[in-house]
Short mmCIF file of N, CA and C in Angstrom, two decimals:
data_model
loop_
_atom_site.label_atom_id
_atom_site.label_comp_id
_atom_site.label_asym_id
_atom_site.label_seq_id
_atom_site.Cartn_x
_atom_site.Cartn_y
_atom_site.Cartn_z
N UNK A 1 38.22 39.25 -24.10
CA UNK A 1 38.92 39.91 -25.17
C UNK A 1 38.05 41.01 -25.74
N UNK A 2 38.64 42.04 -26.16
CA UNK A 2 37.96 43.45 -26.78
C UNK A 2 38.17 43.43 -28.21
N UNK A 3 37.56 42.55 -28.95
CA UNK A 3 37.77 42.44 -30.37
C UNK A 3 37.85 43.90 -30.92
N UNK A 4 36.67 44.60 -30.60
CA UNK A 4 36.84 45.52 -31.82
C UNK A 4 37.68 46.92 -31.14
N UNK A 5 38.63 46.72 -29.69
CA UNK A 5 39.52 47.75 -29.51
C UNK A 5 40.62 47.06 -30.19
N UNK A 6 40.91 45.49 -30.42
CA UNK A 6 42.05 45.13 -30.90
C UNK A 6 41.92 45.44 -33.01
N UNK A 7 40.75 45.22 -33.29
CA UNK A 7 40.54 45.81 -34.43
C UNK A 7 40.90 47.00 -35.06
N UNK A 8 40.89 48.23 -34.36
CA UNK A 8 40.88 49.60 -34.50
C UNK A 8 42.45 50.34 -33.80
N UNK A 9 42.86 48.77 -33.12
CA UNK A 9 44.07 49.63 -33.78
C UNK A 9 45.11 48.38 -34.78
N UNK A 10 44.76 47.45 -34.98
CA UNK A 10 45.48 47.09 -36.17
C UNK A 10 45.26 48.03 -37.37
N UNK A 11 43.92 48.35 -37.63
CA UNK A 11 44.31 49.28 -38.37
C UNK A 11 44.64 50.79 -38.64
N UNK A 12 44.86 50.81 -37.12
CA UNK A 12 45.58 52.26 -37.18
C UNK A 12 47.23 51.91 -37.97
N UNK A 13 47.55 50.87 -38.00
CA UNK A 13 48.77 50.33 -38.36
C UNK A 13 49.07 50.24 -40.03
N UNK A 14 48.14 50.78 -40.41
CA UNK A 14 47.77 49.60 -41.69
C UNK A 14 48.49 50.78 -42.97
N UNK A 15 48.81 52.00 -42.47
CA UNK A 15 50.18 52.69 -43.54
C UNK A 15 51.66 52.02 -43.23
N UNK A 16 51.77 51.44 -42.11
CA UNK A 16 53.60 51.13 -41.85
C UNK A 16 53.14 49.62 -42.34
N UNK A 17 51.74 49.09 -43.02
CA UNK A 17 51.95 47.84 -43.58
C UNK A 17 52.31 47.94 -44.96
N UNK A 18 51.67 48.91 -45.31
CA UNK A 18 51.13 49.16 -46.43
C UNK A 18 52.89 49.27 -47.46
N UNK A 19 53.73 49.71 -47.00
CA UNK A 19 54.72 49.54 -47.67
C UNK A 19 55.80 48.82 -47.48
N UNK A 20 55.38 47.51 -46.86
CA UNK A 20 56.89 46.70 -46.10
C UNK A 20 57.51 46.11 -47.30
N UNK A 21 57.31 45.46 -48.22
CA UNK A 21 57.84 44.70 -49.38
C UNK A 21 58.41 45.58 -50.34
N UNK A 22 58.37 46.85 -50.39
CA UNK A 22 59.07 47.71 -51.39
C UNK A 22 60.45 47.77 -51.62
N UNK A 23 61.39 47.55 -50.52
CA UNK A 23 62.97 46.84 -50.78
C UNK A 23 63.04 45.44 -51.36
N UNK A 24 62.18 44.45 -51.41
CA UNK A 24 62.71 43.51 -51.33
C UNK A 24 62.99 43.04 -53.34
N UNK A 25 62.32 43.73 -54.03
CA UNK A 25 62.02 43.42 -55.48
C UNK A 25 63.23 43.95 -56.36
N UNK A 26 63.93 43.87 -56.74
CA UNK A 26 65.22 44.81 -57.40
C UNK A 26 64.19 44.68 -58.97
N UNK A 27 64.75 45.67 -59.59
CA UNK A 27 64.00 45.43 -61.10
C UNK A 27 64.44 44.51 -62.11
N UNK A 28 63.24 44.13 -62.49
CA UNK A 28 63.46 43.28 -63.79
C UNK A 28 63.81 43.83 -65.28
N UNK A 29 64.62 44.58 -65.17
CA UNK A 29 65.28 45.35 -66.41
C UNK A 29 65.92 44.11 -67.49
N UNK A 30 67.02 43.74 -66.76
CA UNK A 30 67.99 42.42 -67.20
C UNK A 30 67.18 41.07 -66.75
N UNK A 31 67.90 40.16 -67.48
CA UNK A 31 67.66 39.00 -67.19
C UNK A 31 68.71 37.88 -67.41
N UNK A 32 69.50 37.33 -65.64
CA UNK A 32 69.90 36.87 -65.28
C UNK A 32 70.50 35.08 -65.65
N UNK A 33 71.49 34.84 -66.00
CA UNK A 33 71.78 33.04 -66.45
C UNK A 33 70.98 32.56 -64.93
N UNK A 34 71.30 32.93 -64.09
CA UNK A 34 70.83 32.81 -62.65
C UNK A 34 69.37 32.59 -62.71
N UNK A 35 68.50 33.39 -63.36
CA UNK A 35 67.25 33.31 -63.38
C UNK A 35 66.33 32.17 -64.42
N UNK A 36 67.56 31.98 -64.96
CA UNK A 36 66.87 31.26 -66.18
C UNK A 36 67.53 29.53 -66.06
N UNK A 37 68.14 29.45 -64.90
CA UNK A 37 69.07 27.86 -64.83
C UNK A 37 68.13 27.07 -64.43
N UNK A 38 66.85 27.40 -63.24
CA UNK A 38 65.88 26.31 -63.39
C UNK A 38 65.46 25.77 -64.30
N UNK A 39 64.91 26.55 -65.65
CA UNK A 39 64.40 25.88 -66.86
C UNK A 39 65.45 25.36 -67.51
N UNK A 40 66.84 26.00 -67.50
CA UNK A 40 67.49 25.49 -68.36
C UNK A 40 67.29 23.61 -68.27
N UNK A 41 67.64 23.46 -66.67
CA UNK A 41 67.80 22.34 -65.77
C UNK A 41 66.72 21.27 -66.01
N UNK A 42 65.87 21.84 -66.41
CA UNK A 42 64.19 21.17 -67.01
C UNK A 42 64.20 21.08 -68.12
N UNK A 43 64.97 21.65 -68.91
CA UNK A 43 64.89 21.55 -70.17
C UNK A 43 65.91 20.15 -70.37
N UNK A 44 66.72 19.96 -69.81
CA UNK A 44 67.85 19.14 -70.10
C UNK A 44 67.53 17.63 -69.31
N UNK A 45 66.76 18.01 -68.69
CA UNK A 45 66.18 16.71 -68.31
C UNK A 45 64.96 16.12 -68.75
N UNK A 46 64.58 16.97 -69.20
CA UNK A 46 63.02 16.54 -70.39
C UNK A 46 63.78 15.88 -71.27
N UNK A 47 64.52 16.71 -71.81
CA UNK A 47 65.48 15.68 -73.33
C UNK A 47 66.17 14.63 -72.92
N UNK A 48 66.95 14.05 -71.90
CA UNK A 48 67.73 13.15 -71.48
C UNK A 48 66.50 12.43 -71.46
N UNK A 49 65.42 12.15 -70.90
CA UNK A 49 63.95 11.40 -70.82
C UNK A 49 63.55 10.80 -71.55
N UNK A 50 63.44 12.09 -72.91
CA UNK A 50 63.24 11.80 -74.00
C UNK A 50 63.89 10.66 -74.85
N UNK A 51 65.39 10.94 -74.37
CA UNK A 51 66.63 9.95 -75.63
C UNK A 51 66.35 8.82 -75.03
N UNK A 52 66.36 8.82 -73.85
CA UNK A 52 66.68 7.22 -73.24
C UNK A 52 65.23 6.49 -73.60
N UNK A 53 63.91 7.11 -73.67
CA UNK A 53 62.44 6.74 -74.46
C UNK A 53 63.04 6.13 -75.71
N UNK A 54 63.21 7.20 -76.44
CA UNK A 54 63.81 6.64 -77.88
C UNK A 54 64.59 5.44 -77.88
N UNK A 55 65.56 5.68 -77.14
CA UNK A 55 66.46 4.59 -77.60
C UNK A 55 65.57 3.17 -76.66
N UNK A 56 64.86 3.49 -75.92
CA UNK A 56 64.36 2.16 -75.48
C UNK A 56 63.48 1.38 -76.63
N UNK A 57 62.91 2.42 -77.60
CA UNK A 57 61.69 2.14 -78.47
C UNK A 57 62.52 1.58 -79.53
N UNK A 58 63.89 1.98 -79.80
CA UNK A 58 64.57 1.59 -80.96
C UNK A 58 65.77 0.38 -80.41
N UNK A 59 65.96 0.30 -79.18
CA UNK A 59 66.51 -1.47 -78.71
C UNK A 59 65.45 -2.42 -79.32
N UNK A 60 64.06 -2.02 -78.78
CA UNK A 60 62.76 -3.12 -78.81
C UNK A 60 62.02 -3.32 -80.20
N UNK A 61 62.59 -2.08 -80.98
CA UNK A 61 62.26 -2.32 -82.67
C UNK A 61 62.45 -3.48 -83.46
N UNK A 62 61.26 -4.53 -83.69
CA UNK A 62 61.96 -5.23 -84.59
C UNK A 62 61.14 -5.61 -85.66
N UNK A 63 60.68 -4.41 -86.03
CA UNK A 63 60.49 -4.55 -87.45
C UNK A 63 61.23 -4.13 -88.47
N UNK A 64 62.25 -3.69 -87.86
CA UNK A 64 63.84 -2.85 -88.99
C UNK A 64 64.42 -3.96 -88.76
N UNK A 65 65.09 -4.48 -90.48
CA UNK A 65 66.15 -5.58 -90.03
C UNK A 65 67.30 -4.82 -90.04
N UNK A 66 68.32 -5.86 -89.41
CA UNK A 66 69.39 -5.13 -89.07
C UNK A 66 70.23 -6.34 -88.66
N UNK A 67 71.65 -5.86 -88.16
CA UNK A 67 72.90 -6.94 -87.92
C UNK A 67 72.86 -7.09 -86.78
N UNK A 68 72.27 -7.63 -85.59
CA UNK A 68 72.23 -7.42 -84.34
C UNK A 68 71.83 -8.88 -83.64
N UNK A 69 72.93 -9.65 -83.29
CA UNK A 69 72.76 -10.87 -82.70
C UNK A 69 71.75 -11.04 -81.48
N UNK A 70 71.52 -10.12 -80.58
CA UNK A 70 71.20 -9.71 -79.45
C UNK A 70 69.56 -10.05 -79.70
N UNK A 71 69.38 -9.34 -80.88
CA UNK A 71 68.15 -8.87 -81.19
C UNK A 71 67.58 -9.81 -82.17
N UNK A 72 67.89 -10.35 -82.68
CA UNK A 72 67.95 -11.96 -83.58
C UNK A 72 67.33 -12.74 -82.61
N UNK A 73 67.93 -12.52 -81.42
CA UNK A 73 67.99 -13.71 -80.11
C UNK A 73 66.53 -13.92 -79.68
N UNK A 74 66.41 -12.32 -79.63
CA UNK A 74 64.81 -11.99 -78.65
C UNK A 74 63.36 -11.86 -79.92
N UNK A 75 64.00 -11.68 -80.90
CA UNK A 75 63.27 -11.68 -81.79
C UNK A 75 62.36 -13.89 -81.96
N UNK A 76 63.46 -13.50 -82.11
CA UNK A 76 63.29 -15.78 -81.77
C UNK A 76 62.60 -16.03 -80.52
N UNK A 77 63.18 -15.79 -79.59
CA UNK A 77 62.32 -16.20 -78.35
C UNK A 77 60.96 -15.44 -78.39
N UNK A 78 60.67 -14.14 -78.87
CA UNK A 78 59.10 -13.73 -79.23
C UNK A 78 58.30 -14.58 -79.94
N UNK A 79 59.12 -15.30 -81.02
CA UNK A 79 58.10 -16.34 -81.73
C UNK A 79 57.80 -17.17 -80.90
N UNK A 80 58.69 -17.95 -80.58
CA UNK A 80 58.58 -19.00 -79.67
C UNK A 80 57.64 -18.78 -78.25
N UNK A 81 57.38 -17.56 -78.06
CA UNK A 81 56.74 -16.99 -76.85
C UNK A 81 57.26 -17.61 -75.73
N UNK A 82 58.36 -16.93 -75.69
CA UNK A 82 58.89 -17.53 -74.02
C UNK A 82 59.12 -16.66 -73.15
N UNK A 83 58.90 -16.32 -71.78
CA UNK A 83 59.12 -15.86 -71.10
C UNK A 83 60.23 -15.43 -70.59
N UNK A 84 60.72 -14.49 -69.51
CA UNK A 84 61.75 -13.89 -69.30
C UNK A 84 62.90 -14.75 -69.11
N UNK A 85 62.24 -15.65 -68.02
CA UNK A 85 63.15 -16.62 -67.31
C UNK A 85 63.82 -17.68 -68.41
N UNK A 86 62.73 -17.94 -68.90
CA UNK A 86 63.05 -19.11 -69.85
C UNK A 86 64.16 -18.63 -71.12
N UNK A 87 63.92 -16.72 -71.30
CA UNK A 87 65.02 -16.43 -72.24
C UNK A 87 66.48 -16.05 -71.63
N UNK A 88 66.42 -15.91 -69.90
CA UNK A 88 67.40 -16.25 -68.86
C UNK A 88 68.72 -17.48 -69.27
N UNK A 89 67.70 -18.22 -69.35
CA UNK A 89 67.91 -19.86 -69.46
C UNK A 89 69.12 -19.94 -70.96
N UNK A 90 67.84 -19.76 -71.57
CA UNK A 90 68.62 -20.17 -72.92
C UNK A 90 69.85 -19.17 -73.34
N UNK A 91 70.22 -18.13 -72.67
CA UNK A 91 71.09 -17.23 -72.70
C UNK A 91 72.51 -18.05 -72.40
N UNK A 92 72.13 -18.03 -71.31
CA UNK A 92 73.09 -18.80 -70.38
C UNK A 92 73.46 -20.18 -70.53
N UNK A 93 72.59 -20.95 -70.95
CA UNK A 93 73.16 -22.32 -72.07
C UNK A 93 73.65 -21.76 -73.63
N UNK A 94 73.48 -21.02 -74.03
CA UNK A 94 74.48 -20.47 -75.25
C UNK A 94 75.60 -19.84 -75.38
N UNK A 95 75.72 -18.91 -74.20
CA UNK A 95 77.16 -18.47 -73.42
C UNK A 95 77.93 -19.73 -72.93
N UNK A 96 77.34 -20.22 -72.28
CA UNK A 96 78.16 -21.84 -71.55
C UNK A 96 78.08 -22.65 -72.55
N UNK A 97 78.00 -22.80 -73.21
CA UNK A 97 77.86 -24.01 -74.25
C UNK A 97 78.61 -23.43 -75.79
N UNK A 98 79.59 -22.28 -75.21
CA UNK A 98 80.26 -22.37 -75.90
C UNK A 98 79.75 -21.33 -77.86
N UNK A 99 78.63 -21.19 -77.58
CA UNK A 99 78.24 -20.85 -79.19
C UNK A 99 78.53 -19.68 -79.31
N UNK A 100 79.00 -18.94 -81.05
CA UNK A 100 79.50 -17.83 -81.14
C UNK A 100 78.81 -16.67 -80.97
N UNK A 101 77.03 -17.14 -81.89
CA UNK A 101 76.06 -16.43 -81.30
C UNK A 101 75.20 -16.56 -80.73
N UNK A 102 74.33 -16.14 -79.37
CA UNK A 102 73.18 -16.86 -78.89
C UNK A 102 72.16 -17.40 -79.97
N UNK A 103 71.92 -16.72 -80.37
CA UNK A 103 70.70 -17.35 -81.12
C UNK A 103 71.17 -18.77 -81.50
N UNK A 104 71.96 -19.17 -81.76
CA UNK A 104 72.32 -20.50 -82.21
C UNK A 104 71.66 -21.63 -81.23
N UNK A 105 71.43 -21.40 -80.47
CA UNK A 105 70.40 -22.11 -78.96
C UNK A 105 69.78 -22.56 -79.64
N UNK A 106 68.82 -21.69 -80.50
CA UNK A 106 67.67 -22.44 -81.44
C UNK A 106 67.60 -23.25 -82.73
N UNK A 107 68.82 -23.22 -83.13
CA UNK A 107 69.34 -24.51 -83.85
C UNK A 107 70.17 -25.74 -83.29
N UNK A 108 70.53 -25.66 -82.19
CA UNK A 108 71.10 -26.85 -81.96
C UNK A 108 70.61 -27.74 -80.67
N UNK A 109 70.06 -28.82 -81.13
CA UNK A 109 69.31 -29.52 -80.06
C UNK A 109 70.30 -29.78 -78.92
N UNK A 110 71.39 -30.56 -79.87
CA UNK A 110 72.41 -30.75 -78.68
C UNK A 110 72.87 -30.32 -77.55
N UNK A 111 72.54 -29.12 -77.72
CA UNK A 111 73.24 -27.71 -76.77
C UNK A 111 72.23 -28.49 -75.52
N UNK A 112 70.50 -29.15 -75.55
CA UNK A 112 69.87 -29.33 -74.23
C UNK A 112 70.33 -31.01 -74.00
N UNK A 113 70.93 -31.51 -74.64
CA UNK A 113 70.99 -32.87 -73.90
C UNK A 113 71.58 -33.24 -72.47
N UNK A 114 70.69 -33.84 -71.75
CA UNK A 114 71.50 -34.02 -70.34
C UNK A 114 73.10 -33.96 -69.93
N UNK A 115 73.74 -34.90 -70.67
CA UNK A 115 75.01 -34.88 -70.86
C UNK A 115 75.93 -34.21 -70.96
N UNK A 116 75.25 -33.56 -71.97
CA UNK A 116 76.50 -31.70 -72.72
C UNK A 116 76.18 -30.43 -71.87
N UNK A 117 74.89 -30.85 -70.54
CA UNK A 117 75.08 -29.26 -69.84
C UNK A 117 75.75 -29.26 -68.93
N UNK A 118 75.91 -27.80 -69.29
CA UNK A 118 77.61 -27.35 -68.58
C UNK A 118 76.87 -27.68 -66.87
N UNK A 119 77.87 -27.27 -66.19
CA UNK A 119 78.06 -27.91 -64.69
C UNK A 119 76.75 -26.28 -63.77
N UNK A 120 77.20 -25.70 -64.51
CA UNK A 120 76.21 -24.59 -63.69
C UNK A 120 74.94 -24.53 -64.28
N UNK A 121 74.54 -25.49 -65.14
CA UNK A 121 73.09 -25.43 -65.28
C UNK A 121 72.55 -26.92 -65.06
N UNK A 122 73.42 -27.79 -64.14
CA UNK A 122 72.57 -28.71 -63.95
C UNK A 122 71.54 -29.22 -63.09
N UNK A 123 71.37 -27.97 -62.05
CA UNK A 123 70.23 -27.75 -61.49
C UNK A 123 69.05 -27.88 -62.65
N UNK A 124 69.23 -27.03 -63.68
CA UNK A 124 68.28 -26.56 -64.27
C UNK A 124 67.38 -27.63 -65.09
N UNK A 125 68.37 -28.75 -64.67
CA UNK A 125 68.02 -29.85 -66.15
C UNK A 125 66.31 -30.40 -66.67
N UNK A 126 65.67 -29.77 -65.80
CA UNK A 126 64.18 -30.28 -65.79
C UNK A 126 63.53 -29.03 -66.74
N UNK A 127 64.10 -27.52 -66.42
CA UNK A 127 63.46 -26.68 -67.18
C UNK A 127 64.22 -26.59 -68.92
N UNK A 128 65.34 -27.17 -68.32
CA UNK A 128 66.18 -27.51 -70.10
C UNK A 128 65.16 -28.21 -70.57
N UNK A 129 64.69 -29.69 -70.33
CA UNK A 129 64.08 -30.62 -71.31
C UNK A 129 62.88 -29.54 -71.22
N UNK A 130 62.14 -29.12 -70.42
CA UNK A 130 60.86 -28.39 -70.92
C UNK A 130 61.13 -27.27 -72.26
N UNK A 131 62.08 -26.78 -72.19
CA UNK A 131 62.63 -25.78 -73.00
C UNK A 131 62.78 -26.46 -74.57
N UNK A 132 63.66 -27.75 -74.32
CA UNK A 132 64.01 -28.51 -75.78
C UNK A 132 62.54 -28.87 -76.24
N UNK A 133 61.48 -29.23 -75.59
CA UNK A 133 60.43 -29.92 -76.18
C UNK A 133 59.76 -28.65 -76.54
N UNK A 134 59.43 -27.30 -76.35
CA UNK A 134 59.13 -26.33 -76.35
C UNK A 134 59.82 -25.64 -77.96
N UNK A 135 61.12 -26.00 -78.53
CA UNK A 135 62.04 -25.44 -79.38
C UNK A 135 61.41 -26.55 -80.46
N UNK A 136 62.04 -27.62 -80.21
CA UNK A 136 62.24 -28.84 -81.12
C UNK A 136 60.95 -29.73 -80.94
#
């Protein structure tokens, strides 16, 4: 190879380089909805991010009282320190067992006696009594 004959004439070339990109730029006089929809698009998804943050921080709030059975529920099972499963559990024996609000689980012993659980939690009946001795 002849490096420096292939050298000398690339840059004999180097005016028909020198202006190849000059069509391709139209001017930036105006400014386009077109040009500006990426950020818009970022912008609107930063905030959607944002709300659903918020509102996760304000489901899990419970130092505001408030009317919220749901949150009564989990607020109780935090004292009690119980785990996911175990607030699984007691969900689902307060729905099946008939009570108006969950939380009521934690006032009524009855709700764990062998006898009174409903038919789809009688697998469970070993983590019920762990649960009642755990409450009561």
């Amino acid at each position: 190879m002849n490096f420096p004959m292939l050298a000398t004439h690339l840059f004999a070339q180097f005016s028909r380089w020198e202006r190849l990109g000059d069509g391709l730029h139209r001017s930036r006089g105006r400014v386009e909805l077109m040009d500006l929809l990426p950020y818009l698009i970022g912008m609107a998804l930063l905030a959607a991010a944002v709300a659903g943050v918020a509102a996760y921080i304000k489901h899990n709030d419970l130092s505001k009282p408030c009317d919220d059975p749901n949150k009564l529920f989990r607020e109780l099972s935090r004292a009690h320190g119980l785990d996911r499963s175990s607030q699984r559990l007691l969900w689902q024996l307060a729905t099946l067992a008939g009570l108006p609000q969950p939380a009521e689980v934690f006032l009524t012993p009855s709700a764990f006696e062998a006898n009174q659980l409903p038919e789809q939690l009688r697998t469970e009946e070993n983590r019920v009594r762990e649960l009642r001795e755990i409450l009561f």
